[in-house]
Structure formats: C-alpha cells, structure tokens
C-alpha cells in the first residue's frame, strides 16, 4: 500500500529535550516536505527536500532541522524544543516538482512541548 | 495579505442542501489549484484538482476565476459524510513547486 508514515503519532516532551520525528514514504517520491498546522493559520511549510541530500527552508524553519540521506526518509529534528513548537506536524511527499502532482500526507504527529 | 484566504465558516447545512464557498489567492501567476479535505485533525487528502474550464466529480463542482483570482467549491445533495474542513491549495507560480494552503472552510452537515 502506497503511504507516508510518521512516528511518533503523539509526543509530550519538555523544553530543551531533543527529539526526532521520523517520516518515510514507499512511493519513490522525490519531493518531501514538513508542515506544521496551527488553528487559524493553515499548513505552513517548515522544510522541503527535492531529492537526496537536497534540502531547503520553507516558511517557518526556525528551531527545526532536517536531513535526507535516503530517498524514502525525511526526519524532522527539534534540537531544543520550545512551547511555541507545540503543534500538529505533517510530513508529505509527491512524485516530482510539478505543482500539479498530488501530494500525499502522513497521518500527523501531535507534539506538545511543556 | 495572505497568499491564500478562505472563509473559515462554519457552514452548517441540512442533509440534501447545496453549499458553496470560495477561496482567493494573491499570486496572479499561480498555475495549479486544488481542494483537499481534512477530517478532524487527520491528514489532508486530495478531493479534486481545479481546472480552468471548471470540473465536476460526482456531487462536487470546482470552478476557477482567474480574472478575480478565486476558486470555488460547490457540494450538491450534501451528505453527513461531507462534514469536514476543506482546504484550498494553490501552487504559487510556474517555476515554483511550493504549495500554499488556506486555513480551511469547515462544513457541518446535519441530519
């Protein structure tokens, strides 16, 4: 089954404790993204990757890091989480760079930083 | 000005009713337009793409008005299962692979 998976699905942590949210897709997609979703703001792109070892900042990259060592995986790293990073996070992938390609989302990770 | 703006609603309609709502976008060079559906903080899923000539998918009709820079979604014969948040998604330019998302329009269909 074609899918995007994320782990963990739910996480409660404390300020400053490094964490990683994993993302994996099995569709051989080139383009992957991370978004955060907050009430009233819609999905905002954090980072994206056009291919292995190619990553770039989205609209809200501060406080986050990513890596793309393999095509299928795109982990999101919070080196020192803060309460303002409490949010719902989605990983997404699509086949190519064309804006018309369908984007597939993972199930989401609900993060709470105390 | 936000890149993509939507009326948040909620639109509360009875079963069988027709409901329609719009989304405006700021970049006149935008090329691709979509409606995604999101159920109760689950992942968004593609509902339909929006083509220049307008298109239908069953009870759903999408329209694009480039002159006024908005897209619309119309749902006919609403079902309880149509209750969701509908996200307007726009590709921001011909050489831009970024997608911009509206904050969503919530539709609640009541029995």
PDB file of N, CA and C in Angstrom, chain A residues 60-111:
ATOM      1  N   UNK A  60       8.682  28.552   7.761  1.00  0.00           N
ATOM      2  CA  UNK A  60       8.881  28.654   9.213  1.00  0.00           C
ATOM      3  C   UNK A  60       9.959  27.668   9.674  1.00  0.00           C
ATOM      4  N   UNK A  61      11.227  27.829   9.240  1.00  0.00           N
ATOM      5  CA  UNK A  61      12.246  26.833   9.551  1.00  0.00           C
ATOM      6  C   UNK A  61      12.914  26.985  10.918  1.00  0.00           C
ATOM      7  N   UNK A  62      12.692  28.111  11.582  1.00  0.00           N
ATOM      8  CA  UNK A  62      13.448  28.383  12.817  1.00  0.00           C
ATOM      9  C   UNK A  62      13.154  27.333  13.875  1.00  0.00           C
ATOM     10  N   UNK A  63      14.213  26.773  14.439  1.00  0.00           N
ATOM     11  CA  UNK A  63      14.072  25.789  15.503  1.00  0.00           C
ATOM     12  C   UNK A  63      13.991  24.353  15.021  1.00  0.00           C
ATOM     13  N   UNK A  64      14.094  24.160  13.709  1.00  0.00           N
ATOM     14  CA  UNK A  64      13.984  22.818  13.130  1.00  0.00           C
ATOM     15  C   UNK A  64      15.194  22.498  12.264  1.00  0.00           C
ATOM     16  N   UNK A  65      15.473  21.214  12.135  1.00  0.00           N
ATOM     17  CA  UNK A  65      16.475  20.717  11.192  1.00  0.00           C
ATOM     18  C   UNK A  65      15.900  19.506  10.495  1.00  0.00           C
ATOM     19  N   UNK A  66      16.423  19.228   9.308  1.00  0.00           N
ATOM     20  CA  UNK A  66      16.014  18.023   8.572  1.00  0.00           C
ATOM     21  C   UNK A  66      17.241  17.405   7.934  1.00  0.00           C
ATOM     22  N   UNK A  67      17.086  16.194   7.467  1.00  0.00           N
ATOM     23  CA  UNK A  67      18.121  15.554   6.670  1.00  0.00           C
ATOM     24  C   UNK A  67      17.454  14.653   5.645  1.00  0.00           C
ATOM     25  N   UNK A  68      18.157  14.382   4.562  1.00  0.00           N
ATOM     26  CA  UNK A  68      17.613  13.486   3.517  1.00  0.00           C
ATOM     27  C   UNK A  68      18.782  12.639   3.003  1.00  0.00           C
ATOM     28  N   UNK A  69      19.099  11.626   3.782  1.00  0.00           N
ATOM     29  CA  UNK A  69      20.213  10.737   3.423  1.00  0.00           C
ATOM     30  C   UNK A  69      19.757   9.618   2.496  1.00  0.00           C
ATOM     31  N   UNK A  70      18.475   9.286   2.584  1.00  0.00           N
ATOM     32  CA  UNK A  70      17.895   8.268   1.702  1.00  0.00           C
ATOM     33  C   UNK A  70      16.628   8.862   1.097  1.00  0.00           C
ATOM     34  N   UNK A  71      16.274   8.360  -0.070  1.00  0.00           N
ATOM     35  CA  UNK A  71      15.117   8.922  -0.754  1.00  0.00           C
ATOM     36  C   UNK A  71      13.836   8.752   0.052  1.00  0.00           C
ATOM     37  N   UNK A  72      13.680   7.647   0.727  1.00  0.00           N
ATOM     38  CA  UNK A  72      12.421   7.353   1.388  1.00  0.00           C
ATOM     39  C   UNK A  72      12.247   8.058   2.734  1.00  0.00           C
ATOM     40  N   UNK A  73      13.320   8.503   3.373  1.00  0.00           N
ATOM     41  CA  UNK A  73      13.226   9.029   4.742  1.00  0.00           C
ATOM     42  C   UNK A  73      13.533  10.523   4.815  1.00  0.00           C
ATOM     43  N   UNK A  74      12.781  11.198   5.660  1.00  0.00           N
ATOM     44  CA  UNK A  74      12.960  12.651   5.802  1.00  0.00           C
ATOM     45  C   UNK A  74      12.631  13.031   7.248  1.00  0.00           C
ATOM     46  N   UNK A  75      13.556  12.786   8.177  1.00  0.00           N
ATOM     47  CA  UNK A  75      13.265  13.073   9.580  1.00  0.00           C
ATOM     48  C   UNK A  75      13.287  14.562   9.909  1.00  0.00           C
ATOM     49  N   UNK A  76      12.468  14.936  10.855  1.00  0.00           N
ATOM     50  CA  UNK A  76      12.415  16.305  11.371  1.00  0.00           C
ATOM     51  C   UNK A  76      13.017  16.310  12.770  1.00  0.00           C
ATOM     52  N   UNK A  77      13.962  17.197  12.991  1.00  0.00           N
ATOM     53  CA  UNK A  77      14.699  17.236  14.249  1.00  0.00           C
ATOM     54  C   UNK A  77      14.447  18.560  14.955  1.00  0.00           C
ATOM     55  N   UNK A  78      14.085  18.476  16.222  1.00  0.00           N
ATOM     56  CA  UNK A  78      13.971  19.656  17.061  1.00  0.00           C
ATOM     57  C   UNK A  78      15.086  19.558  18.091  1.00  0.00           C
ATOM     58  N   UNK A  79      16.127  20.356  17.906  1.00  0.00           N
ATOM     59  CA  UNK A  79      17.307  20.255  18.765  1.00  0.00           C
ATOM     60  C   UNK A  79      16.998  20.695  20.192  1.00  0.00           C
ATOM     61  N   UNK A  80      16.218  21.747  20.335  1.00  0.00           N
ATOM     62  CA  UNK A  80      15.875  22.269  21.656  1.00  0.00           C
ATOM     63  C   UNK A  80      14.439  22.777  21.623  1.00  0.00           C
ATOM     64  N   UNK A  81      13.498  21.868  21.739  1.00  0.00           N
ATOM     65  CA  UNK A  81      12.087  22.255  21.574  1.00  0.00           C
ATOM     66  C   UNK A  81      11.645  23.315  22.576  1.00  0.00           C
ATOM     67  N   UNK A  82      10.741  24.171  22.109  1.00  0.00           N
ATOM     68  CA  UNK A  82      10.170  25.192  22.982  1.00  0.00           C
ATOM     69  C   UNK A  82       8.645  25.114  22.881  1.00  0.00           C
ATOM     70  N   UNK A  83       7.947  25.678  23.864  1.00  0.00           N
ATOM     71  CA  UNK A  83       6.479  25.569  23.864  1.00  0.00           C
ATOM     72  C   UNK A  83       5.810  26.091  22.586  1.00  0.00           C
ATOM     73  N   UNK A  84       6.415  27.065  21.906  1.00  0.00           N
ATOM     74  CA  UNK A  84       5.796  27.578  20.684  1.00  0.00           C
ATOM     75  C   UNK A  84       5.910  26.601  19.506  1.00  0.00           C
ATOM     76  N   UNK A  85       6.571  25.475  19.728  1.00  0.00           N
ATOM     77  CA  UNK A  85       6.605  24.421  18.703  1.00  0.00           C
ATOM     78  C   UNK A  85       5.539  23.355  18.964  1.00  0.00           C
ATOM     79  N   UNK A  86       4.731  23.570  19.962  1.00  0.00           N
ATOM     80  CA  UNK A  86       3.556  22.720  20.163  1.00  0.00           C
ATOM     81  C   UNK A  86       2.647  22.890  18.961  1.00  0.00           C
ATOM     82  N   UNK A  87       2.374  21.793  18.273  1.00  0.00           N
ATOM     83  CA  UNK A  87       1.631  21.896  17.027  1.00  0.00           C
ATOM     84  C   UNK A  87       1.313  20.505  16.505  1.00  0.00           C
ATOM     85  N   UNK A  88       0.590  20.479  15.397  1.00  0.00           N
ATOM     86  CA  UNK A  88       0.329  19.246  14.663  1.00  0.00           C
ATOM     87  C   UNK A  88       1.229  19.261  13.427  1.00  0.00           C
ATOM     88  N   UNK A  89       2.037  18.229  13.280  1.00  0.00           N
ATOM     89  CA  UNK A  89       3.029  18.180  12.209  1.00  0.00           C
ATOM     90  C   UNK A  89       2.653  17.120  11.184  1.00  0.00           C
ATOM     91  N   UNK A  90       2.802  17.495   9.922  1.00  0.00           N
ATOM     92  CA  UNK A  90       2.555  16.562   8.827  1.00  0.00           C
ATOM     93  C   UNK A  90       3.768  16.480   7.917  1.00  0.00           C
ATOM     94  N   UNK A  91       4.129  15.268   7.583  1.00  0.00           N
ATOM     95  CA  UNK A  91       5.092  15.010   6.534  1.00  0.00           C
ATOM     96  C   UNK A  91       4.319  14.740   5.254  1.00  0.00           C
ATOM     97  N   UNK A  92       4.882  15.120   4.128  1.00  0.00           N
ATOM     98  CA  UNK A  92       4.191  14.913   2.860  1.00  0.00           C
ATOM     99  C   UNK A  92       5.207  14.583   1.773  1.00  0.00           C
ATOM    100  N   UNK A  93       4.722  13.901   0.746  1.00  0.00           N
ATOM    101  CA  UNK A  93       5.594  13.614  -0.387  1.00  0.00           C
ATOM    102  C   UNK A  93       4.798  13.709  -1.676  1.00  0.00           C
ATOM    103  N   UNK A  94       5.504  13.976  -2.769  1.00  0.00           N
ATOM    104  CA  UNK A  94       4.888  13.900  -4.085  1.00  0.00           C
ATOM    105  C   UNK A  94       5.937  13.481  -5.092  1.00  0.00           C
ATOM    106  N   UNK A  95       5.457  13.010  -6.246  1.00  0.00           N
ATOM    107  CA  UNK A  95       6.341  12.329  -7.191  1.00  0.00           C
ATOM    108  C   UNK A  95       7.426  13.242  -7.720  1.00  0.00           C
ATOM    109  N   UNK A  96       7.047  14.470  -8.085  1.00  0.00           N
ATOM    110  CA  UNK A  96       8.025  15.341  -8.714  1.00  0.00           C
ATOM    111  C   UNK A  96       7.893  16.760  -8.239  1.00  0.00           C
ATOM    112  N   UNK A  97       8.495  17.667  -8.982  1.00  0.00           N
ATOM    113  CA  UNK A  97       8.495  19.059  -8.579  1.00  0.00           C
ATOM    114  C   UNK A  97       7.320  19.833  -9.156  1.00  0.00           C
ATOM    115  N   UNK A  98       6.606  19.232 -10.079  1.00  0.00           N
ATOM    116  CA  UNK A  98       5.490  19.937 -10.693  1.00  0.00           C
ATOM    117  C   UNK A  98       4.420  20.210  -9.656  1.00  0.00           C
ATOM    118  N   UNK A  99       3.955  21.438  -9.660  1.00  0.00           N
ATOM    119  CA  UNK A  99       2.942  21.800  -8.680  1.00  0.00           C
ATOM    120  C   UNK A  99       1.664  21.021  -8.828  1.00  0.00           C
ATOM    121  N   UNK A 100       1.456  20.444 -10.005  1.00  0.00           N
ATOM    122  CA  UNK A 100       0.206  19.729 -10.248  1.00  0.00           C
ATOM    123  C   UNK A 100       0.207  18.312  -9.697  1.00  0.00           C
ATOM    124  N   UNK A 101       1.375  17.819  -9.288  1.00  0.00           N
ATOM    125  CA  UNK A 101       1.428  16.459  -8.760  1.00  0.00           C
ATOM    126  C   UNK A 101       0.669  16.377  -7.439  1.00  0.00           C
ATOM    127  N   UNK A 102      -0.024  15.279  -7.246  1.00  0.00           N
ATOM    128  CA  UNK A 102      -0.751  15.071  -6.000  1.00  0.00           C
ATOM    129  C   UNK A 102       0.213  14.930  -4.829  1.00  0.00           C
ATOM    130  N   UNK A 103      -0.104  15.586  -3.752  1.00  0.00           N
ATOM    131  CA  UNK A 103       0.719  15.495  -2.549  1.00  0.00           C
ATOM    132  C   UNK A 103       0.043  14.550  -1.559  1.00  0.00           C
ATOM    133  N   UNK A 104       0.822  13.632  -1.013  1.00  0.00           N
ATOM    134  CA  UNK A 104       0.316  12.655  -0.051  1.00  0.00           C
ATOM    135  C   UNK A 104       0.865  12.999   1.326  1.00  0.00           C
ATOM    136  N   UNK A 105      -0.010  12.931   2.311  1.00  0.00           N
ATOM    137  CA  UNK A 105       0.365  13.299   3.661  1.00  0.00           C
ATOM    138  C   UNK A 105       0.457  12.084   4.572  1.00  0.00           C
ATOM    139  N   UNK A 106       1.370  12.171   5.537  1.00  0.00           N
ATOM    140  CA  UNK A 106       1.386  11.207   6.613  1.00  0.00           C
ATOM    141  C   UNK A 106       0.247  11.480   7.576  1.00  0.00           C
ATOM    142  N   UNK A 107       0.050  10.609   8.569  1.00  0.00           N
ATOM    143  CA  UNK A 107      -1.097  10.728   9.476  1.00  0.00           C
ATOM    144  C   UNK A 107      -0.982  11.849  10.493  1.00  0.00           C
ATOM    145  N   UNK A 108       0.184  12.454  10.615  1.00  0.00           N
ATOM    146  CA  UNK A 108       0.339  13.564  11.548  1.00  0.00           C
ATOM    147  C   UNK A 108       0.984  13.148  12.862  1.00  0.00           C
ATOM    148  N   UNK A 109       1.694  14.093  13.453  1.00  0.00           N
ATOM    149  CA  UNK A 109       2.300  13.919  14.778  1.00  0.00           C
ATOM    150  C   UNK A 109       1.859  15.088  15.638  1.00  0.00           C
ATOM    151  N   UNK A 110       1.175  14.771  16.707  1.00  0.00           N
ATOM    152  CA  UNK A 110       0.710  15.832  17.612  1.00  0.00           C
ATOM    153  C   UNK A 110       1.748  15.995  18.707  1.00  0.00           C
ATOM    154  N   UNK A 111       2.438  17.135  18.707  1.00  0.00           N
ATOM    155  CA  UNK A 111       3.541  17.396  19.629  1.00  0.00           C
ATOM    156  C   UNK A 111       3.129  18.449  20.643  1.00  0.00           C
TER     157      UNK A 111
END
